[in-house]
Coordinates of N, CA and C in Angstrom, one line a residue:
M1 N 175.9 124.4 56.8 CA 174.6 123.8 57.3 C 173.7 123.6 56.1
T2 N 173.1 122.4 55.9 CA 172.3 122.2 54.8 C 170.9 122.8 54.9
Q3 N 170.2 123.0 53.8 CA 168.9 123.7 53.8 C 167.9 122.8 54.6
N4 N 168.0 121.5 54.5 CA 167.1 120.6 55.2 C 167.3 120.7 56.7
H5 N 168.6 120.9 57.1 CA 168.8 121.1 58.6 C 168.2 122.4 59.0
V6 N 168.3 123.5 58.3 CA 167.8 124.8 58.6 C 166.2 124.7 58.7
S7 N 165.7 124.0 57.7 CA 164.2 123.8 57.7 C 163.7 123.0 58.9
G8 N 164.5 122.0 59.3 CA 164.2 121.2 60.5 C 164.2 122.1 61.7
M9 N 165.2 122.9 61.9 CA 165.3 123.8 63.0 C 164.1 124.8 63.0
E10 N 163.8 125.3 61.8 CA 162.7 126.2 61.7 C 161.3 125.6 62.1
S11 N 161.1 124.4 61.7 CA 159.9 123.6 62.1 C 159.9 123.4 63.6
S12 N 161.0 123.1 64.2 CA 161.1 122.8 65.6 C 160.8 124.1 66.4
A13 N 161.3 125.2 65.9 CA 161.1 126.5 66.5 C 159.6 126.9 66.5
I14 N 159.0 126.7 65.3 CA 157.6 127.0 65.2 C 156.7 126.2 66.1
S15 N 157.1 124.9 66.2 CA 156.3 124.0 67.1 C 156.4 124.4 68.5
V16 N 157.7 124.7 69.0 CA 157.9 125.1 70.4 C 157.2 126.4 70.7
L17 N 157.3 127.4 69.8 CA 156.7 128.7 70.0 C 155.2 128.6 70.0
K18 N 154.7 127.7 69.2 CA 153.2 127.6 69.1 C 152.7 127.0 70.5
R19 N 153.5 126.1 71.0 CA 153.2 125.5 72.4 C 153.3 126.6 73.4
A20 N 154.3 127.5 73.3 CA 154.5 128.6 74.2 C 153.3 129.5 74.3
V21 N 152.8 129.9 73.1 CA 151.6 130.7 73.0 C 150.4 130.1 73.6
E22 N 150.2 128.8 73.3 CA 149.1 128.0 73.9 C 149.1 128.0 75.4
L23 N 150.3 127.8 76.0 CA 150.5 127.8 77.4 C 150.3 129.1 78.0
D24 N 150.8 130.1 77.3 CA 150.6 131.6 77.7 C 149.1 131.9 77.8
H25 N 148.4 131.5 76.8 CA 146.9 131.8 76.8 C 146.2 131.1 77.8
S26 N 146.7 129.9 78.2 CA 146.1 129.1 79.3 C 146.5 129.5 80.7
G27 N 147.4 130.5 80.8 CA 147.8 131.0 82.1 C 148.9 130.2 82.7
R28 N 149.5 129.3 82.0 CA 150.6 128.5 82.5 C 151.9 129.2 82.3
S29 N 152.1 130.2 83.1 CA 153.2 131.2 82.9 C 154.6 130.5 82.9
Q30 N 154.9 129.8 83.9 CA 156.3 129.3 84.0 C 156.6 128.3 82.8
E31 N 155.6 127.5 82.5 CA 155.8 126.5 81.4 C 156.0 127.3 80.0
S32 N 155.1 128.3 79.9 CA 155.2 129.1 78.6 C 156.5 129.8 78.5
L33 N 157.1 130.3 79.6 CA 158.3 131.0 79.6 C 159.5 130.1 79.2
V34 N 159.5 128.9 79.7 CA 160.5 127.9 79.2 C 160.4 127.6 77.8
C35 N 159.2 127.5 77.2 CA 159.0 127.2 75.8 C 159.4 128.4 75.0
Y36 N 159.0 129.6 75.4 CA 159.5 130.8 74.7 C 161.0 130.9 74.6
Q37 N 161.7 130.6 75.7 CA 163.1 130.7 75.7 C 163.7 129.6 74.8
E38 N 163.2 128.4 74.8 CA 163.7 127.4 73.9 C 163.4 127.8 72.4
G39 N 162.2 128.2 72.2 CA 161.8 128.6 70.8 C 162.7 129.8 70.3
I40 N 162.9 130.8 71.1 CA 163.7 131.9 70.7 C 165.2 131.5 70.4
Q41 N 165.7 130.6 71.2 CA 167.1 130.1 70.9 C 167.1 129.3 69.5
L42 N 166.1 128.6 69.3 CA 166.0 127.9 68.0 C 165.9 128.8 66.8
L43 N 165.1 129.9 67.0 CA 165.0 130.9 65.9 C 166.3 131.6 65.7
M44 N 167.0 131.9 66.8 CA 168.3 132.6 66.7 C 169.3 131.7 65.9
D45 N 169.2 130.4 66.1 CA 170.1 129.5 65.4 C 169.7 129.5 63.9
V46 N 168.4 129.6 63.6 CA 167.9 129.7 62.2 C 168.4 131.0 61.6
L47 N 168.4 132.1 62.4 CA 168.8 133.4 61.9 C 170.3 133.3 61.5
K48 N 171.1 132.7 62.3 CA 172.5 132.6 62.1 C 172.8 131.8 60.8
A49 N 172.0 130.8 60.5 CA 172.2 130.0 59.3 C 171.6 130.6 58.1
S50 N 170.8 131.6 58.2 CA 170.2 132.3 57.0 C 171.0 133.5 56.6
V51 N 172.2 133.3 56.4 CA 173.1 134.5 56.2 C 172.9 135.1 54.8
K52 N 172.4 134.4 53.8 CA 172.3 134.9 52.5 C 170.9 135.4 52.1
D53 N 170.0 135.3 53.0 CA 168.6 135.7 52.7 C 168.2 136.9 53.6
D54 N 168.4 138.1 53.1 CA 168.1 139.3 53.9 C 166.7 139.4 54.3
S55 N 165.8 139.0 53.4 CA 164.3 139.2 53.8 C 164.0 138.2 54.9
K56 N 164.5 137.0 54.9 CA 164.3 136.1 56.0 C 164.9 136.5 57.3
R57 N 166.1 137.1 57.2 CA 166.8 137.5 58.4 C 166.0 138.6 59.1
G58 N 165.4 139.6 58.2 CA 164.6 140.6 58.8 C 163.3 140.1 59.5
H59 N 162.7 139.1 58.8 CA 161.5 138.4 59.3 C 161.8 137.7 60.7
Y60 N 162.9 137.0 60.7 CA 163.3 136.3 62.0 C 163.6 137.3 63.1
R61 N 164.3 138.4 62.8 CA 164.6 139.4 63.8 C 163.4 140.0 64.4
E62 N 162.4 140.3 63.5 CA 161.1 140.8 64.0 C 160.4 139.8 64.9
K63 N 160.4 138.6 64.5 CA 159.7 137.5 65.3 C 160.4 137.4 66.7
I64 N 161.7 137.3 66.6 CA 162.5 137.1 67.8 C 162.3 138.2 68.8
K65 N 162.3 139.5 68.3 CA 162.0 140.6 69.2 C 160.7 140.5 69.9
G66 N 159.6 140.1 69.1 CA 158.3 140.0 69.7 C 158.2 139.0 70.7
Y67 N 158.8 137.8 70.5 CA 158.8 136.7 71.5 C 159.6 137.1 72.7
M68 N 160.8 137.7 72.5 CA 161.6 138.1 73.6 C 160.9 139.1 74.5
D69 N 160.2 140.1 73.9 CA 159.4 141.1 74.7 C 158.4 140.4 75.5
R70 N 157.7 139.4 74.9 CA 156.6 138.7 75.6 C 157.2 137.8 76.8
A71 N 158.4 137.2 76.5 CA 159.0 136.4 77.5 C 159.5 137.2 78.7
E72 N 160.0 138.4 78.4 CA 160.4 139.3 79.5 C 159.2 139.8 80.3
Q73 N 158.1 140.0 79.7 CA 156.9 140.4 80.4 C 156.4 139.3 81.4
I74 N 156.4 138.0 80.8 CA 156.0 136.9 81.7 C 157.0 136.7 82.8
K75 N 158.3 136.8 82.5 CA 159.4 136.6 83.5 C 159.2 137.7 84.7
S76 N 158.9 138.9 84.3 CA 158.7 139.9 85.3 C 157.5 139.7 86.2
H77 N 156.4 139.2 85.5 CA 155.2 138.9 86.2 C 155.4 137.7 87.1
V78 N 156.0 136.7 86.7 CA 156.3 135.5 87.5 C 157.2 135.9 88.7
N79 N 158.2 136.6 88.4 CA 159.1 137.0 89.5 C 158.4 137.9 90.6
Q80 N 157.5 138.7 90.1 CA 156.8 139.6 91.1 C 155.8 138.7 91.9
L81 N 155.2 137.8 91.3 CA 154.3 136.9 92.1 C 155.1 136.0 93.1
K82 N 156.3 135.6 92.7 CA 157.1 134.8 93.5 C 157.6 135.6 94.7
E83 N 158.0 136.9 94.4 CA 158.4 137.8 95.4 C 157.3 138.1 96.5
D84 N 156.1 138.2 96.0 CA 155.0 138.5 96.9 C 154.4 137.2 97.5
G85 N 154.9 136.0 97.1 CA 154.4 134.8 97.7 C 153.0 134.4 97.2
K86 N 152.7 134.9 96.0 CA 151.3 134.7 95.5 C 151.3 133.8 94.2
Y87 N 152.4 133.2 93.9 CA 152.4 132.4 92.7 C 151.6 131.1 92.9
H88 N 150.6 130.9 92.0 CA 149.8 129.7 91.9 C 149.4 129.4 90.5
E89 N 149.6 128.2 90.1 CA 149.3 127.8 88.7 C 148.7 126.4 88.8
Q90 N 147.6 126.2 88.0 CA 147.0 124.9 88.1 C 147.0 124.2 86.7
I91 N 147.4 123.0 86.6 CA 147.4 122.2 85.4 C 146.3 121.1 85.6
R92 N 145.4 121.0 84.7 CA 144.4 119.9 84.8 C 144.7 118.9 83.7
I93 N 145.0 117.7 84.2 CA 145.3 116.5 83.3 C 143.9 115.8 83.1
S94 N 143.5 115.8 81.9 CA 142.2 115.1 81.6 C 142.3 113.6 81.5
E95 N 141.2 112.9 81.6 CA 141.2 111.4 81.5 C 141.8 111.0 80.1
D96 N 142.7 110.1 80.2 CA 143.3 109.5 79.0 C 144.3 110.4 78.2
A97 N 144.6 111.6 78.9 CA 145.5 112.5 78.2 C 146.9 111.9 78.2
T98 N 147.7 112.3 77.2 CA 149.1 111.9 77.1 C 150.0 113.1 77.1
G99 N 151.3 112.9 77.2 CA 152.3 114.0 77.2 C 152.6 114.6 78.5
Y100 N 152.4 113.8 79.6 CA 152.7 114.2 80.9 C 153.7 113.3 81.7
S101 N 154.7 113.0 81.0 CA 155.8 112.2 81.7 C 156.4 113.1 82.8
Y102 N 157.1 112.5 83.7 CA 157.7 113.3 84.7 C 158.7 114.4 84.1
E103 N 159.4 114.1 83.1 CA 160.3 115.0 82.4 C 159.4 116.2 81.9
S104 N 158.3 116.0 81.3 CA 157.5 117.1 80.7 C 156.9 117.9 81.8
L105 N 156.4 117.2 82.9 CA 155.7 117.9 83.9 C 156.6 118.8 84.8
F106 N 157.7 118.2 85.2 CA 158.6 118.9 86.1 C 159.6 119.8 85.5
K107 N 159.9 119.7 84.2 CA 161.0 120.4 83.6 C 161.0 121.9 83.8
P108 N 159.8 122.6 83.8 CA 159.8 124.1 84.0 C 160.2 124.5 85.3
Y109 N 160.2 123.6 86.3 CA 160.5 124.0 87.7 C 161.9 123.5 88.2
I110 N 162.6 122.9 87.3 CA 164.0 122.4 87.6 C 165.0 123.4 87.1
S111 N 165.9 123.8 88.0 CA 167.0 124.7 87.6 C 168.3 124.3 88.2
S112 N 169.4 125.0 87.8 CA 170.7 124.6 88.4 C 170.8 124.8 89.9
L113 N 169.9 125.5 90.4 CA 169.9 125.8 91.9 C 169.3 124.6 92.7
L114 N 168.7 123.7 92.0 CA 168.1 122.5 92.7 C 169.1 121.5 93.1
T115 N 169.1 121.3 94.5 CA 170.0 120.3 95.0 C 169.3 119.3 96.0
E116 N 168.1 119.7 96.4 CA 167.4 118.8 97.4 C 165.9 118.8 97.1
V117 N 165.4 117.6 97.3 CA 164.0 117.3 96.9 C 163.3 116.6 98.0
W118 N 162.0 117.0 98.3 CA 161.2 116.3 99.3 C 160.0 115.7 98.6
V119 N 159.7 114.5 98.8 CA 158.5 113.8 98.2 C 157.7 113.2 99.3
E120 N 156.5 113.7 99.4 CA 155.5 113.2 100.4 C 154.4 112.5 99.6
D121 N 154.3 111.2 99.7 CA 153.3 110.4 98.9 C 153.0 109.2 99.7
P122 N 151.8 109.0 100.2 CA 151.5 107.8 101.0 C 151.5 106.5 100.2
Y123 N 151.5 106.6 98.9 CA 151.3 105.4 98.1 C 152.6 105.1 97.2
I124 N 153.7 104.9 97.9 CA 154.9 104.3 97.2 C 155.0 102.9 97.8
R125 N 154.1 102.0 97.4 CA 154.0 100.7 98.0 C 154.1 99.6 97.0
H126 N 153.2 99.6 96.1 CA 153.0 98.5 95.1 C 154.1 98.6 94.0
I127 N 154.3 97.6 93.3 CA 155.4 97.5 92.3 C 155.4 98.6 91.3
H128 N 154.2 99.0 90.8 CA 154.1 100.1 89.8 C 154.4 101.4 90.4
Q129 N 154.0 101.6 91.7 CA 154.3 102.8 92.4 C 155.8 103.0 92.7
L130 N 156.4 101.9 93.1 CA 157.8 101.9 93.3 C 158.6 102.2 92.0
Y131 N 158.1 101.7 90.9 CA 158.8 102.0 89.6 C 158.6 103.5 89.3
N132 N 157.4 104.0 89.6 CA 157.1 105.4 89.4 C 158.2 106.3 90.2
F133 N 158.4 105.9 91.4 CA 159.4 106.7 92.2 C 160.8 106.6 91.6
L134 N 161.1 105.4 91.2 CA 162.4 105.2 90.6 C 162.5 106.0 89.3
R135 N 161.5 106.1 88.5 CA 161.5 106.9 87.3 C 161.7 108.4 87.6
F136 N 161.0 108.8 88.7 CA 161.1 110.2 89.2 C 162.6 110.5 89.6
C137 N 163.2 109.6 90.3 CA 164.6 109.7 90.7 C 165.5 109.8 89.4
E138 N 165.2 108.9 88.5 CA 166.0 108.9 87.2 C 165.9 110.3 86.5
M139 N 164.6 110.8 86.5 CA 164.4 112.1 85.8 C 165.3 113.2 86.5
L140 N 165.4 113.2 87.8 CA 166.2 114.2 88.5 C 167.6 114.0 88.2
L141 N 168.1 112.8 88.0 CA 169.5 112.5 87.7 C 169.9 113.0 86.3
K142 N 168.9 113.0 85.4 CA 169.1 113.4 84.0 C 168.9 114.9 83.8
A143 N 168.2 115.5 84.7 CA 167.9 116.9 84.6 C 169.1 117.9 84.8
P144 N 169.0 119.1 84.3 CA 170.1 120.1 84.4 C 170.2 120.7 85.8
C145 N 170.4 119.8 86.8 CA 170.5 120.2 88.2 C 171.5 119.2 88.9
K146 N 171.8 119.5 90.1 CA 172.7 118.6 90.8 C 172.1 118.2 92.2
V147 N 171.1 117.4 92.1 CA 170.4 116.9 93.3 C 171.4 116.0 94.1
K148 N 171.5 116.3 95.3 CA 172.4 115.6 96.2 C 171.6 114.8 97.3
Q149 N 170.3 115.2 97.5 CA 169.5 114.6 98.6 C 168.1 114.5 98.2
I150 N 167.5 113.4 98.4 CA 166.0 113.2 98.1 C 165.4 112.6 99.4
H151 N 164.4 113.3 99.9 CA 163.7 112.8 101.1 C 162.3 112.2 100.7
L152 N 162.1 111.0 101.1 CA 160.8 110.4 100.8 C 160.1 110.1 102.1
L153 N 158.9 110.6 102.2 CA 158.0 110.3 103.3 C 156.8 109.6 102.7
T154 N 156.6 108.3 103.1 CA 155.5 107.5 102.6 C 154.9 106.7 103.7
S155 N 153.9 105.9 103.4 CA 153.3 105.0 104.4 C 153.9 103.6 104.2
Q156 N 153.9 102.8 105.2 CA 154.5 101.4 105.1 C 153.4 100.4 104.7
D157 N 153.7 99.6 103.8 CA 152.7 98.6 103.4 C 152.6 97.5 104.5
E158 N 151.4 97.4 105.0 CA 151.2 96.4 106.1 C 150.7 95.1 105.7
Q159 N 150.7 94.9 104.4 CA 150.2 93.6 103.8 C 151.3 92.6 104.0
A160 N 151.0 91.3 103.6 CA 151.9 90.2 103.7 C 153.2 90.4 102.9
D161 N 153.0 91.2 101.7 CA 154.2 91.3 100.8 C 154.9 92.6 101.1
S162 N 154.9 93.1 102.3 CA 155.5 94.4 102.6 C 157.0 94.4 102.4
G163 N 157.6 93.1 102.4 CA 159.0 93.0 102.1 C 159.4 93.5 100.8
Q164 N 158.4 93.5 99.8 CA 158.7 94.0 98.5 C 159.0 95.5 98.5
Q165 N 158.2 96.3 99.3 CA 158.4 97.7 99.4 C 159.7 98.0 100.1
T166 N 160.0 97.3 101.2 CA 161.3 97.5 101.9 C 162.5 97.2 101.0
S167 N 162.4 96.1 100.3 CA 163.5 95.6 99.5 C 163.7 96.6 98.3
A168 N 162.6 97.0 97.7 CA 162.8 97.9 96.5 C 163.3 99.3 96.9
L169 N 162.8 99.8 98.0 CA 163.3 101.1 98.4 C 164.8 101.1 98.9
S170 N 165.1 100.0 99.5 CA 166.5 99.8 99.9 C 167.4 99.7 98.6
E171 N 167.0 99.0 97.6 CA 167.7 98.9 96.4 C 167.9 100.3 95.7
I172 N 166.8 101.1 95.7 CA 166.8 102.4 95.1 C 167.8 103.3 95.9
K173 N 167.7 103.2 97.2 CA 168.6 103.9 98.0 C 170.1 103.6 97.7
E174 N 170.4 102.4 97.6 CA 171.8 101.9 97.3 C 172.2 102.4 95.9
S175 N 171.3 102.3 94.9 CA 171.6 102.7 93.6 C 171.8 104.2 93.5
L176 N 171.0 105.0 94.2 CA 171.2 106.5 94.2 C 172.5 106.8 94.9
S177 N 172.9 106.1 95.9 CA 174.1 106.4 96.6 C 175.3 106.2 95.7
A178 N 175.2 105.3 94.8 CA 176.3 105.0 93.8 C 176.4 106.2 92.8
Q179 N 175.3 107.0 92.7 CA 175.3 108.2 91.9 C 175.6 109.4 92.6
G180 N 175.9 109.3 93.9 CA 176.3 110.5 94.7 C 175.1 111.2 95.3
V181 N 173.9 110.5 95.4 CA 172.7 111.0 95.9 C 172.2 110.3 97.1
T182 N 171.9 111.0 98.2 CA 171.4 110.3 99.4 C 169.9 110.3 99.4
L183 N 169.3 109.1 99.7 CA 167.9 109.0 99.9 C 167.6 108.8 101.3
D184 N 166.8 109.8 101.9 CA 166.4 109.8 103.3 C 165.0 109.2 103.3
L185 N 164.8 108.1 103.9 CA 163.5 107.4 103.8 C 162.8 107.4 105.2
Q186 N 161.6 107.9 105.2 CA 160.8 107.9 106.5 C 159.4 107.4 106.2
Y187 N 158.8 106.8 107.2 CA 157.4 106.3 107.1 C 156.5 107.0 108.1
S188 N 155.2 107.1 107.7 CA 154.2 107.7 108.5 C 152.9 107.0 108.4
S189 N 152.3 106.7 109.5 CA 151.0 106.0 109.4 C 149.8 107.0 109.2
T190 N 150.1 108.3 109.3 CA 149.0 109.3 109.2 C 149.1 110.1 108.0
I191 N 150.1 110.0 107.1 CA 150.3 110.8 105.9 C 149.1 110.6 105.0
H192 N 148.7 111.7 104.4 CA 147.5 111.6 103.5 C 147.8 112.5 102.3
D193 N 148.3 113.7 102.5 CA 148.6 114.7 101.4 C 149.7 114.2 100.5
R194 N 149.7 114.7 99.3 CA 150.8 114.4 98.4 C 151.4 115.7 97.9
E195 N 152.7 115.8 98.1 CA 153.4 117.0 97.8 C 154.9 116.8 97.4
I196 N 155.4 117.6 96.4 CA 156.8 117.5 96.1 C 157.3 118.9 96.2
R197 N 158.4 119.0 96.9 CA 159.1 120.3 97.1 C 160.5 120.3 96.6
F198 N 160.9 121.4 95.9 CA 162.2 121.6 95.5 C 162.8 122.7 96.3
N199 N 164.1 122.6 96.6 CA 164.7 123.7 97.4 C 165.1 124.9 96.6
N200 N 164.6 125.0 95.3 CA 164.7 126.2 94.6 C 163.4 127.0 94.8
G201 N 162.5 126.5 95.6 CA 161.3 127.3 96.0 C 160.0 126.7 95.4
W202 N 160.1 125.8 94.4 CA 158.8 125.3 93.8 C 158.2 124.2 94.6
I203 N 156.9 124.2 94.7 CA 156.1 123.2 95.4 C 155.1 122.7 94.3
I204 N 155.1 121.4 94.1 CA 154.1 120.8 93.2 C 153.2 119.8 93.9
K205 N 151.9 120.0 93.9 CA 151.0 119.2 94.5 C 150.1 118.5 93.4
I206 N 150.3 117.2 93.3 CA 149.5 116.4 92.3 C 148.4 115.6 93.0
G207 N 147.2 115.8 92.6 CA 146.1 115.1 93.3 C 146.3 113.7 93.5
R208 N 146.9 113.0 92.5 CA 147.1 111.5 92.6 C 148.6 111.2 93.0
G209 N 149.3 112.2 93.4 CA 150.7 111.9 93.7 C 151.4 111.5 92.4
L210 N 152.5 110.7 92.5 CA 153.2 110.2 91.3 C 152.4 109.2 90.5
D211 N 151.4 108.7 91.1 CA 150.6 107.5 90.5 C 149.5 108.0 89.7
Y212 N 149.7 108.8 88.6 CA 148.6 109.3 87.8 C 148.6 108.7 86.4
F213 N 149.5 107.7 86.2 CA 149.5 107.0 84.9 C 148.6 105.8 84.9
K214 N 148.0 105.5 83.8 CA 147.1 104.3 83.6 C 148.0 103.1 83.3
R215 N 147.5 101.9 83.7 CA 148.1 100.7 83.3 C 148.1 100.5 81.8
P216 N 149.3 100.2 81.2 CA 149.3 100.0 79.7 C 148.5 98.8 79.4
K217 N 148.0 98.8 78.1 CA 147.2 97.7 77.7 C 147.9 96.4 77.6
G218 N 149.3 96.5 77.5 CA 150.1 95.3 77.4 C 151.6 95.6 77.5
R219 N 152.4 94.6 77.7 CA 153.8 94.9 77.8 C 154.5 95.4 76.5
F220 N 153.8 95.2 75.4 CA 154.3 95.6 74.1 C 153.4 96.7 73.5
S221 N 152.7 97.4 74.3 CA 151.8 98.5 73.9 C 152.5 99.8 73.9
I222 N 152.2 100.7 73.0 CA 152.8 102.0 73.0 C 152.4 102.7 74.3
G223 N 153.5 103.3 74.9 CA 153.3 103.9 76.2 C 153.8 103.1 77.3
Y224 N 154.2 101.9 77.1 CA 154.7 101.0 78.1 C 156.1 101.5 78.6
C225 N 156.9 102.0 77.7 CA 158.3 102.5 78.0 C 158.3 104.0 78.1
D226 N 157.7 104.6 77.1 CA 157.7 106.1 77.0 C 156.5 106.7 77.7
Y227 N 156.7 107.3 78.9 CA 155.6 107.8 79.7 C 154.9 109.0 79.1
D228 N 155.6 109.7 78.1 CA 154.9 110.8 77.4 C 153.8 110.2 76.5
L229 N 153.8 108.9 76.2 CA 152.8 108.3 75.4 C 151.8 107.5 76.2
R230 N 152.1 107.4 77.5 CA 151.2 106.7 78.4 C 150.0 107.5 78.8
Q231 N 148.8 106.9 78.7 CA 147.6 107.6 79.1 C 147.5 107.9 80.6
C232 N 146.9 108.9 81.0 CA 146.8 109.4 82.4 C 145.4 109.2 83.0
H233 N 145.3 109.1 84.3 CA 144.1 109.3 85.0 C 143.8 110.8 85.1
E234 N 142.5 111.2 85.2 CA 142.2 112.6 85.4 C 142.7 113.1 86.8
T235 N 143.4 114.2 86.8 CA 143.9 114.7 88.1 C 144.3 116.2 87.9
S236 N 144.6 116.9 89.0 CA 145.0 118.3 88.9 C 146.4 118.4 89.5
V237 N 147.1 119.4 89.0 CA 148.5 119.7 89.5 C 148.5 121.2 89.9
D238 N 148.8 121.4 91.2 CA 148.9 122.8 91.7 C 150.3 123.1 91.9
I239 N 150.7 124.3 91.4 CA 152.1 124.7 91.6 C 152.2 126.0 92.3
F240 N 153.0 126.0 93.3 CA 153.2 127.2 94.2 C 154.7 127.5 94.2
H241 N 155.0 128.7 94.7 CA 156.4 129.0 94.9 C 156.6 129.8 96.3
T242 N 157.6 129.4 97.0 CA 157.9 130.0 98.3 C 159.4 130.4 98.3
K243 N 159.7 131.4 99.0 CA 161.1 131.8 99.2 C 161.7 131.0 100.4
H244 N 160.8 130.3 101.1 CA 161.3 129.6 102.3 C 161.5 128.1 101.9
T245 N 162.7 127.6 102.1 CA 162.9 126.1 101.8 C 162.5 125.3 103.0
K246 N 161.9 124.2 102.7 CA 161.5 123.3 103.8 C 162.7 122.6 104.4
T247 N 162.7 122.5 105.7 CA 163.8 121.8 106.4 C 163.2 120.7 107.3
L248 N 163.9 119.7 107.5 CA 163.4 118.6 108.3 C 163.8 118.8 109.8

């Protein structure tokens, strides 16, 4: 392994662990735990590559032990809160903030145990909202889980172009089916709350639902394709955990 490669891994580890500490200090426990775990693994890879430098190896071992101890403390704390049914975390997305793609936001709560998802969002109607839901589904397909069923409860567009909503959701359903995923679609005229539930126990409530991204300045503007670079509307995200999985 070249020195440049090792230096690159070291820089990545420092960046991820710095983010872990920031999230830790902000009380975003589950997110910080994921970052600590990723950063520790990167440091361990650097340790393995630094076979000829005893001083560096000692330094890395000390750092790894410190981060592992902190990660274990957070894991125990989170597990106890989950066991007691008291886990609650809030993320505040400020106006024009970036870095909140669906991958970034939901990653800490996705695990190999995840097989079923419920989405309640009254506004999966207009073209950009339908694309948002599609992107959310794509995120689940790419994630390290095996989702087999997605339930969507939304309101029906009563405007003249309601055929667009019906047609788009039908196409998404057919496309998901080809990937081995069933989309269960239901409409409600009284739905108001926005909520996403995973059958591994996580509940994510976003104030604006999936529609928290701002319109890009143009089709060739930065952020048009990569949602981590897309500016957001101000909103809050509340995360809970329950041992009871929702059933329909």
